[in-house]
PDB file of C-alpha atoms in Angstrom:
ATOM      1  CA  UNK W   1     -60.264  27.235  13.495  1.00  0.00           C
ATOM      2  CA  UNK W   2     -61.573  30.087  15.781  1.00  0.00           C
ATOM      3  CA  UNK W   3     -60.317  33.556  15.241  1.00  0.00           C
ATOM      4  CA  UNK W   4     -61.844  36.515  17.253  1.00  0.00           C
ATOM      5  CA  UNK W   5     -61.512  38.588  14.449  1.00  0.00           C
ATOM      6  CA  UNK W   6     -64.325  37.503  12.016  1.00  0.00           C
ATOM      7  CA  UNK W   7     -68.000  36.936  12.947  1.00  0.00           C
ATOM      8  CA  UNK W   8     -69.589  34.235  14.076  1.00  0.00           C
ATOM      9  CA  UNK W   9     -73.142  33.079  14.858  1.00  0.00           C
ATOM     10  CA  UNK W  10     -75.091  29.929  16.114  1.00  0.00           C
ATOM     11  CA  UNK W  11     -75.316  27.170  13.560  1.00  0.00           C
ATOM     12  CA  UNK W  12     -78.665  27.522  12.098  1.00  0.00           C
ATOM     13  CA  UNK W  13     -79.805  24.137  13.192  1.00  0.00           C
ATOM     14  CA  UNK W  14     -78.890  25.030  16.913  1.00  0.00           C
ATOM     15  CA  UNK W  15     -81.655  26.028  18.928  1.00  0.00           C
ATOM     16  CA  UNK W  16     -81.109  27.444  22.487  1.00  0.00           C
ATOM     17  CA  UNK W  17     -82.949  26.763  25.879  1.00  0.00           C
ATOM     18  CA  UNK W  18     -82.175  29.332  28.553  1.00  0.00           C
ATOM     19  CA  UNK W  19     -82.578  27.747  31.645  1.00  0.00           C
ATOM     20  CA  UNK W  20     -81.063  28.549  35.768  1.00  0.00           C
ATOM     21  CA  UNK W  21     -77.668  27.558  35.413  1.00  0.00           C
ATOM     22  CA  UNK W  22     -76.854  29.165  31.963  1.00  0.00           C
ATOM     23  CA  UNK W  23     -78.538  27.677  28.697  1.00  0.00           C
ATOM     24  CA  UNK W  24     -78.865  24.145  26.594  1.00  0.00           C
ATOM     25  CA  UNK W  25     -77.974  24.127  22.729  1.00  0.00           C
ATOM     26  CA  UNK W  26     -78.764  21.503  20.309  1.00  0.00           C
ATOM     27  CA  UNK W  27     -78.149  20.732  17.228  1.00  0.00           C
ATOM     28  CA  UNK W  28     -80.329  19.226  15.453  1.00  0.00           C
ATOM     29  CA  UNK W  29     -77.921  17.682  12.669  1.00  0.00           C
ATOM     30  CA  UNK W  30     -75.463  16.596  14.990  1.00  0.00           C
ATOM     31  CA  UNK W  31     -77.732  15.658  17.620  1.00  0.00           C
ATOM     32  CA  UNK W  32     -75.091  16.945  19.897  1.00  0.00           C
ATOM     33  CA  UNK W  33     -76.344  19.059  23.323  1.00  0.00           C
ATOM     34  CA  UNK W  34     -73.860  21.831  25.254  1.00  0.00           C
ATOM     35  CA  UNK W  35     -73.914  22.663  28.593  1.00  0.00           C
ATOM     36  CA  UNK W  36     -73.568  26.804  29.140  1.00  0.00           C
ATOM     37  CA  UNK W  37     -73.336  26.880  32.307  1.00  0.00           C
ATOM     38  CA  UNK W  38     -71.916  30.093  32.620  1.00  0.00           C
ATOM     39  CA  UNK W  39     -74.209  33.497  32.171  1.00  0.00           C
ATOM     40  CA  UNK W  40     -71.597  35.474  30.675  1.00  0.00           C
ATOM     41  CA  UNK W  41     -70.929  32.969  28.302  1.00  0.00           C
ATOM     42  CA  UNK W  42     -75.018  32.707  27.443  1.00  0.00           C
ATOM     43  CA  UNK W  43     -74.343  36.373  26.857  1.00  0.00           C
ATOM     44  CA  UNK W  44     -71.379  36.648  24.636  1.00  0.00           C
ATOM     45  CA  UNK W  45     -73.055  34.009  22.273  1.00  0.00           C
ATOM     46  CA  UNK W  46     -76.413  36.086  21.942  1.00  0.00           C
ATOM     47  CA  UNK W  47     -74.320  39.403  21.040  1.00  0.00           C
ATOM     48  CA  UNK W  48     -72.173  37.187  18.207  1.00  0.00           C
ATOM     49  CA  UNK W  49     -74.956  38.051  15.850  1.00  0.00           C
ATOM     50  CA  UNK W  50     -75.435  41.383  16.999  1.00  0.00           C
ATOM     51  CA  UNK W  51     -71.529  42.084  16.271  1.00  0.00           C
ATOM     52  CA  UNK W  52     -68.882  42.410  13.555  1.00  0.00           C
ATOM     53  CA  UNK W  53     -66.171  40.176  15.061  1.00  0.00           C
ATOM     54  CA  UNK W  54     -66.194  37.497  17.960  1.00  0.00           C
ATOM     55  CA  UNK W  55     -64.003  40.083  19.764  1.00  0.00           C
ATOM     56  CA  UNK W  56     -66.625  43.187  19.560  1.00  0.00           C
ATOM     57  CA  UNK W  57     -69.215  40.782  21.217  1.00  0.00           C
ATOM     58  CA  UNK W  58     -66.440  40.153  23.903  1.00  0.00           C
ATOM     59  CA  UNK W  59     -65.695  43.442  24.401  1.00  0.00           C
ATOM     60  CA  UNK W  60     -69.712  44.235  24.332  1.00  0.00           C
ATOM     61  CA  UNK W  61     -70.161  41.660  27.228  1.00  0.00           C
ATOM     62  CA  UNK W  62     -67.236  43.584  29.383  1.00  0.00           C
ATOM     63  CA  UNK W  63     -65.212  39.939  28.856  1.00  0.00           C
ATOM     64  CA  UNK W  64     -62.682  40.727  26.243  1.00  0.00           C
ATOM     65  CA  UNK W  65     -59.408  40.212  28.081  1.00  0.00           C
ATOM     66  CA  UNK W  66     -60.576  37.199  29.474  1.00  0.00           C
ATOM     67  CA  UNK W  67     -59.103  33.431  28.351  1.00  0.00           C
ATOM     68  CA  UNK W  68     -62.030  30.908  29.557  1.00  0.00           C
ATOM     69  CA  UNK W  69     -64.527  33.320  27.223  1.00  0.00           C
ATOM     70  CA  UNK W  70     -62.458  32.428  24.564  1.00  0.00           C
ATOM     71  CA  UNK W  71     -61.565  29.157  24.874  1.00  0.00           C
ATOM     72  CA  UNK W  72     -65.455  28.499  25.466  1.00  0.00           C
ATOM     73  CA  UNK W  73     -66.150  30.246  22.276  1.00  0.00           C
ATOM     74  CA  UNK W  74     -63.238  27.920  20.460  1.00  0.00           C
ATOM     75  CA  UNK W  75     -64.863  24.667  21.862  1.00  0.00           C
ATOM     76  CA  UNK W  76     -68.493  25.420  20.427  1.00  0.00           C
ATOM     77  CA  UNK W  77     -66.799  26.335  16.679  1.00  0.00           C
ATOM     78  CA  UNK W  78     -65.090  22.759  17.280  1.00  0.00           C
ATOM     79  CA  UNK W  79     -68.582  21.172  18.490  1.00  0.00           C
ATOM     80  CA  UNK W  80     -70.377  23.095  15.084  1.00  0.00           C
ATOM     81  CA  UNK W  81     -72.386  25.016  17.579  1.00  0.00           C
ATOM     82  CA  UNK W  82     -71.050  28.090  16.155  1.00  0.00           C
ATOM     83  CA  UNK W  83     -70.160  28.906  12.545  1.00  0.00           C
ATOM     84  CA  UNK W  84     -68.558  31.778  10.724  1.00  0.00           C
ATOM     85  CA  UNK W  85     -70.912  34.190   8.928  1.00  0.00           C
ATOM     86  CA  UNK W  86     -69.162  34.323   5.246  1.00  0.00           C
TER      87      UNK W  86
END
């Protein structure tokens, strides 16, 4: 279950591939792929290591109060894209 207030970083078996229209991840366990096809997303998922809680690296990417960011970051714990760092 996603909570904004612990931290969370990529799985280490996902790799990411910037590319125009936001970024690619795989997993390479999973073999799943994700579509980011949003830049601030991109964004808040590069500061998640950089950041305490799910919720600094919101409020670092000037996104905090905003639902989709959220959500977005709830569907790739779901997928395994992102885990929580004990």
């Amino acid at each position: 279950m996603f909570d904004l207030d612990v931290r969370w970083r990529l799985h280490p078996q996902v790799a990411v591939r910037p590319e125009p229209f936001g970024a690619l991840l795989y997993h390479f366990g999973t073999r799943k792929l994700s579509f980011l096809k949003n830049a601030g997303v991109v964004e808040v998922v590069t500061l998640l290591g950089q950041h305490s809680t799910a919720r600094d690296a919101l409020r670092a990417a000037g996104v905090e109060g905003e639902p989709a960011y959220r959500k977005a970051l709830a569907t790739l714990v779901e997928s395994r894209m992102l885990v929580r760092v004990p």
